[in-house]
Amino acid sequence: MIADALKMAVGTLTTVRVPAPGVIDRRVAGGAMVLGPLAAVPLAAVAALIVFLGEVIGLPAFASAALALGAVALGSRGLHLDGLADTADGLGASYDRARALEVMRRGDSGPTGIATLVLTLLVQTGALAGAISAGHGVAAVAVAVVAGRGVLSLCCARGVPSARPEGLGATVAGSVPVWTAAVVFAVLAGAAALALPWWQGLAAVALGYLAASALLARCVQRLGGVTGDVLGGCVEVAVAGVLLASSF
């Protein structure tokens, strides 16, 4: 089960080519959400390397930040960014649940989605540039990428419903025990406290989770639960929260 869950996590969340899981059921899907941070380690390593090399050759902090985050986007097929844009379009389209879900299903980005995407990327890039200027950009981007995927277990915890009867959201919604999601948070917070000044590491992961929780709560209220797009949106706002707390 663990092997299949890891294959699903890596194959879904990154462009790394892995064999297909032998079985995909709710247990495997839930395990994949829990292992999301582990699957994101290669992306975090690439982003950290770009930031490090940027510092070595003297690139402006904003340029290094943009290149690092761009590499992460490419390495995840833009999956989470697309989810963020679709979620924003759905939430901004109508107070009618069915209408909002239909807008999200289309996949084309409207003005609300594009504006949300641009503003979120600007916040992420500017915050990472601040962390680079403060001298801990390598650690900040690594923590942000990994912790951002950590919120997937929160979004799929028991009690969080699916907005649709089909799709990725229906497969993973409620598939993670609450205690497991809490352990993921604790492990990520502990790792961040070692990578950054301890108080800043704890604050960074906490703010990332808080941002994702706010979006998750809004989506459950408006849409009736989570979808694959909502999961992606929560990842991106969590990354923004972690980087903001790491930016000074």
Tab-separated table of C-alpha atoms in Angstrom:
chain	number	residue	atom	x	y	z
A	1	MET	CA	0.000	0.000	0.000
A	2	ILE	CA	2.766	2.438	0.915
A	3	ALA	CA	4.594	1.783	-2.357
A	4	ASP	CA	1.429	2.413	-4.368
A	5	ALA	CA	0.674	5.544	-2.338
A	6	LEU	CA	4.151	6.932	-2.980
A	7	LYS	CA	3.864	6.169	-6.699
A	8	MET	CA	0.522	7.972	-6.813
A	9	ALA	CA	1.899	10.950	-4.894
A	10	VAL	CA	4.965	11.324	-7.101
A	11	GLY	CA	3.082	10.677	-10.330
A	12	THR	CA	0.297	13.104	-9.462
A	13	LEU	CA	2.237	15.933	-7.835
A	14	THR	CA	5.404	15.975	-9.952
A	15	THR	CA	6.656	15.326	-13.480
A	16	VAL	CA	8.939	12.553	-12.220
A	17	ARG	CA	8.100	9.404	-14.167
A	18	VAL	CA	7.236	6.459	-11.950
A	19	PRO	CA	5.440	3.154	-12.568
A	20	ALA	CA	1.687	3.319	-12.179
A	21	PRO	CA	0.298	2.166	-8.812
A	22	GLY	CA	-0.875	-1.408	-8.798
A	23	VAL	CA	-4.064	-0.377	-6.991
A	24	ILE	CA	-5.774	2.990	-6.525
A	25	ASP	CA	-8.406	2.974	-3.814
A	26	ARG	CA	-9.249	5.291	-0.921
A	27	ARG	CA	-6.487	3.871	1.287
A	28	VAL	CA	-3.875	4.382	-1.419
A	29	ALA	CA	-5.248	7.827	-2.290
A	30	GLY	CA	-5.212	8.882	1.352
A	31	GLY	CA	-1.671	7.612	1.715
A	32	ALA	CA	-0.664	9.604	-1.365
A	33	MET	CA	-1.970	12.799	0.231
A	34	VAL	CA	-0.040	12.056	3.419
A	35	LEU	CA	3.137	11.404	1.412
A	36	GLY	CA	2.739	14.592	-0.619
A	37	PRO	CA	5.579	16.370	1.242
A	38	LEU	CA	7.939	13.460	0.566
A	39	ALA	CA	7.004	13.443	-3.130
A	40	ALA	CA	7.796	17.172	-3.281
A	41	VAL	CA	11.353	16.785	-1.958
A	42	PRO	CA	12.892	16.684	-5.480
A	43	LEU	CA	11.052	19.909	-6.365
A	44	ALA	CA	12.251	21.512	-3.144
A	45	ALA	CA	15.827	20.432	-3.874
A	46	VAL	CA	15.747	21.945	-7.376
A	47	ALA	CA	14.282	25.209	-6.098
A	48	ALA	CA	16.839	25.399	-3.284
A	49	LEU	CA	19.664	24.765	-5.740
A	50	ILE	CA	18.461	27.564	-8.006
A	51	VAL	CA	18.334	29.992	-5.094
A	52	PHE	CA	21.813	28.915	-3.970
A	53	LEU	CA	23.308	29.312	-7.451
A	54	GLY	CA	21.590	32.669	-7.806
A	55	GLU	CA	23.309	33.842	-4.634
A	56	VAL	CA	26.657	32.505	-5.840
A	57	ILE	CA	26.558	34.342	-9.172
A	58	GLY	CA	24.959	37.465	-7.739
A	59	LEU	CA	21.519	37.370	-9.365
A	60	PRO	CA	18.980	39.869	-8.013
A	61	ALA	CA	16.925	38.250	-5.278
A	62	PHE	CA	13.653	38.714	-7.166
A	63	ALA	CA	15.057	37.020	-10.264
A	64	SER	CA	16.328	34.053	-8.267
A	65	ALA	CA	12.970	33.760	-6.539
A	66	ALA	CA	11.076	33.839	-9.839
A	67	LEU	CA	13.334	31.196	-11.402
A	68	ALA	CA	13.031	28.906	-8.370
A	69	LEU	CA	9.246	29.140	-8.204
A	70	GLY	CA	9.011	28.769	-11.969
A	71	ALA	CA	10.982	25.540	-11.752
A	72	VAL	CA	8.593	24.236	-9.103
A	73	ALA	CA	5.620	25.122	-11.317
A	74	LEU	CA	7.161	23.286	-14.259
A	75	GLY	CA	8.051	20.340	-12.071
A	76	SER	CA	4.428	19.995	-10.959
A	77	ARG	CA	2.921	20.636	-14.419
A	78	GLY	CA	1.361	23.840	-13.118
A	79	LEU	CA	-1.205	21.584	-11.473
A	80	HIS	CA	-1.687	23.589	-8.301
A	81	LEU	CA	-1.602	26.951	-10.061
A	82	ASP	CA	-4.338	25.750	-12.397
A	83	GLY	CA	-6.333	24.593	-9.386
A	84	LEU	CA	-5.944	27.973	-7.709
A	85	ALA	CA	-7.168	29.824	-10.798
A	86	ASP	CA	-10.152	27.497	-11.279
A	87	THR	CA	-11.080	27.721	-7.603
A	88	ALA	CA	-10.970	31.518	-7.680
A	89	ASP	CA	-13.154	31.553	-10.803
A	90	GLY	CA	-15.643	29.213	-9.188
A	91	LEU	CA	-15.862	31.183	-5.959
A	92	GLY	CA	-16.210	34.429	-7.884
A	93	ALA	CA	-18.694	33.174	-10.478
A	94	SER	CA	-21.899	32.663	-8.548
A	95	TYR	CA	-23.363	31.921	-5.140
A	96	ASP	CA	-25.137	28.999	-6.790
A	97	ARG	CA	-23.147	25.870	-5.938
A	98	ALA	CA	-23.888	24.013	-9.161
A	99	ARG	CA	-22.993	27.053	-11.269
A	100	ALA	CA	-19.713	27.553	-9.401
A	101	LEU	CA	-18.717	23.895	-9.829
A	102	GLU	CA	-19.556	24.045	-13.534
A	103	VAL	CA	-17.304	27.080	-13.985
A	104	MET	CA	-14.493	25.236	-12.227
A	105	ARG	CA	-14.991	22.144	-14.389
A	106	ARG	CA	-14.462	24.073	-17.640
A	107	GLY	CA	-10.762	24.615	-16.986
A	108	ASP	CA	-10.453	27.948	-18.804
A	109	SER	CA	-9.346	30.850	-16.607
A	110	GLY	CA	-11.460	33.976	-16.311
A	111	PRO	CA	-10.461	37.401	-14.979
A	112	THR	CA	-10.911	36.421	-11.333
A	113	GLY	CA	-8.732	33.355	-11.720
A	114	ILE	CA	-6.032	35.189	-13.645
A	115	ALA	CA	-5.940	38.065	-11.164
A	116	THR	CA	-5.740	35.640	-8.222
A	117	LEU	CA	-2.971	33.698	-9.938
A	118	VAL	CA	-0.892	36.791	-10.702
A	119	LEU	CA	-1.303	38.266	-7.220
A	120	THR	CA	-0.455	34.967	-5.513
A	121	LEU	CA	2.679	34.515	-7.633
A	122	LEU	CA	3.739	38.082	-6.904
A	123	VAL	CA	3.313	37.480	-3.170
A	124	GLN	CA	5.259	34.214	-3.365
A	125	THR	CA	8.077	35.698	-5.432
A	126	GLY	CA	8.348	38.891	-3.422
A	127	ALA	CA	8.320	36.995	-0.134
A	128	LEU	CA	10.982	34.552	-1.318
A	129	ALA	CA	13.079	37.487	-2.528
A	130	GLY	CA	12.807	38.903	0.988
A	131	ALA	CA	13.958	35.592	2.476
A	132	ILE	CA	16.914	35.525	0.065
A	133	SER	CA	17.874	39.057	1.058
A	134	ALA	CA	17.585	38.058	4.721
A	135	GLY	CA	20.067	35.253	4.153
A	136	HIS	CA	17.862	32.167	4.440
A	137	GLY	CA	16.309	31.864	0.992
A	138	VAL	CA	17.528	28.296	0.423
A	139	ALA	CA	15.850	27.023	3.582
A	140	ALA	CA	12.734	29.137	3.040
A	141	VAL	CA	11.966	27.824	-0.433
A	142	ALA	CA	12.622	24.215	0.587
A	143	VAL	CA	10.303	24.511	3.594
A	144	ALA	CA	7.621	26.269	1.536
A	145	VAL	CA	7.537	23.666	-1.228
A	146	VAL	CA	7.408	20.719	1.167
A	147	ALA	CA	5.037	22.265	3.716
A	148	GLY	CA	2.769	23.473	0.926
A	149	ARG	CA	2.150	19.857	-0.039
A	150	GLY	CA	1.670	18.977	3.596
A	151	VAL	CA	-1.698	20.728	3.678
A	152	LEU	CA	-3.081	18.069	1.334
A	153	SER	CA	-3.509	15.757	4.313
A	154	LEU	CA	-5.365	18.538	6.147
A	155	CYS	CA	-7.693	19.092	3.189
A	156	CYS	CA	-8.414	15.352	2.965
A	157	ALA	CA	-8.906	14.773	6.692
A	158	ARG	CA	-11.921	12.838	7.965
A	159	GLY	CA	-14.960	15.078	8.074
A	160	VAL	CA	-14.065	17.138	4.989
A	161	PRO	CA	-16.598	16.211	2.282
A	162	SER	CA	-16.226	16.070	-1.477
A	163	ALA	CA	-17.999	18.707	-3.544
A	164	ARG	CA	-18.700	16.200	-6.325
A	165	PRO	CA	-19.525	12.486	-6.387
A	166	GLU	CA	-16.679	11.868	-8.856
A	167	GLY	CA	-13.171	13.073	-9.607
A	168	LEU	CA	-10.007	13.377	-7.512
A	169	GLY	CA	-11.830	15.174	-4.716
A	170	ALA	CA	-14.281	12.319	-4.289
A	171	THR	CA	-11.425	9.810	-4.188
A	172	VAL	CA	-9.388	11.553	-1.509
A	173	ALA	CA	-11.950	13.520	0.536
A	174	GLY	CA	-12.099	12.241	4.106
A	175	SER	CA	-9.459	9.607	3.397
A	176	VAL	CA	-6.885	10.780	5.963
A	177	PRO	CA	-7.387	10.203	9.711
A	178	VAL	CA	-7.309	13.468	11.658
A	179	TRP	CA	-4.458	12.223	13.856
A	180	THR	CA	-2.383	11.471	10.763
A	181	ALA	CA	-2.913	14.984	9.405
A	182	ALA	CA	-1.870	16.331	12.820
A	183	VAL	CA	1.318	14.235	12.763
A	184	VAL	CA	2.183	15.562	9.289
A	185	PHE	CA	1.797	19.110	10.582
A	186	ALA	CA	3.943	18.406	13.643
A	187	VAL	CA	6.719	16.805	11.586
A	188	LEU	CA	6.761	19.679	9.089
A	189	ALA	CA	6.747	22.287	11.859
A	190	GLY	CA	9.628	20.513	13.605
A	191	ALA	CA	11.649	20.288	10.397
A	192	ALA	CA	11.018	23.954	9.631
A	193	ALA	CA	12.149	24.901	13.149
A	194	LEU	CA	15.469	23.202	12.398
A	195	ALA	CA	15.894	24.693	8.926
A	196	LEU	CA	15.010	28.275	9.887
A	197	PRO	CA	15.252	30.172	13.175
A	198	TRP	CA	13.029	27.974	15.333
A	199	TRP	CA	10.334	30.560	15.970
A	200	GLN	CA	10.234	31.578	12.312
A	201	GLY	CA	10.022	27.979	11.136
A	202	LEU	CA	7.090	27.275	13.420
A	203	ALA	CA	5.368	30.513	12.407
A	204	ALA	CA	5.938	29.794	8.706
A	205	VAL	CA	4.299	26.369	8.748
A	206	ALA	CA	1.500	27.640	11.001
A	207	LEU	CA	0.756	30.559	8.668
A	208	GLY	CA	0.804	28.269	5.637
A	209	TYR	CA	-1.676	25.923	7.264
A	210	LEU	CA	-3.814	28.846	8.418
A	211	ALA	CA	-4.016	30.248	4.884
A	212	ALA	CA	-4.939	26.838	3.462
A	213	SER	CA	-7.516	26.299	6.222
A	214	ALA	CA	-9.192	29.621	5.436
A	215	LEU	CA	-9.529	28.736	1.758
A	216	LEU	CA	-10.649	25.197	2.595
A	217	ALA	CA	-13.361	26.462	4.961
A	218	ARG	CA	-14.628	28.894	2.333
A	219	CYS	CA	-14.777	26.161	-0.311
A	220	VAL	CA	-16.619	23.764	1.983
A	221	GLN	CA	-19.121	26.511	2.760
A	222	ARG	CA	-19.640	27.634	-0.840
A	223	LEU	CA	-19.026	24.470	-2.853
A	224	GLY	CA	-20.026	21.817	-0.352
A	225	GLY	CA	-16.556	20.282	-0.099
A	226	VAL	CA	-13.258	19.813	-1.868
A	227	THR	CA	-12.347	19.129	-5.481
A	228	GLY	CA	-8.986	18.532	-7.110
A	229	ASP	CA	-8.873	22.246	-7.934
A	230	VAL	CA	-9.486	23.193	-4.308
A	231	LEU	CA	-6.596	20.971	-3.232
A	232	GLY	CA	-4.299	22.745	-5.691
A	233	GLY	CA	-5.476	26.155	-4.550
A	234	CYS	CA	-4.803	25.273	-0.917
A	235	VAL	CA	-1.264	24.180	-1.805
A	236	GLU	CA	-0.489	27.516	-3.471
A	237	VAL	CA	-1.891	29.718	-0.715
A	238	ALA	CA	-0.020	27.609	1.835
A	239	VAL	CA	3.254	28.174	-0.067
A	240	ALA	CA	2.519	31.906	-0.063
A	241	GLY	CA	1.873	31.857	3.698
A	242	VAL	CA	5.077	29.978	4.475
A	243	LEU	CA	7.151	32.336	2.348
A	244	LEU	CA	5.559	35.424	3.858
A	245	ALA	CA	6.504	34.304	7.350
A	246	SER	CA	10.030	33.519	6.109
A	247	SER	CA	10.527	36.808	4.277
A	248	PHE	CA	12.406	38.758	6.953
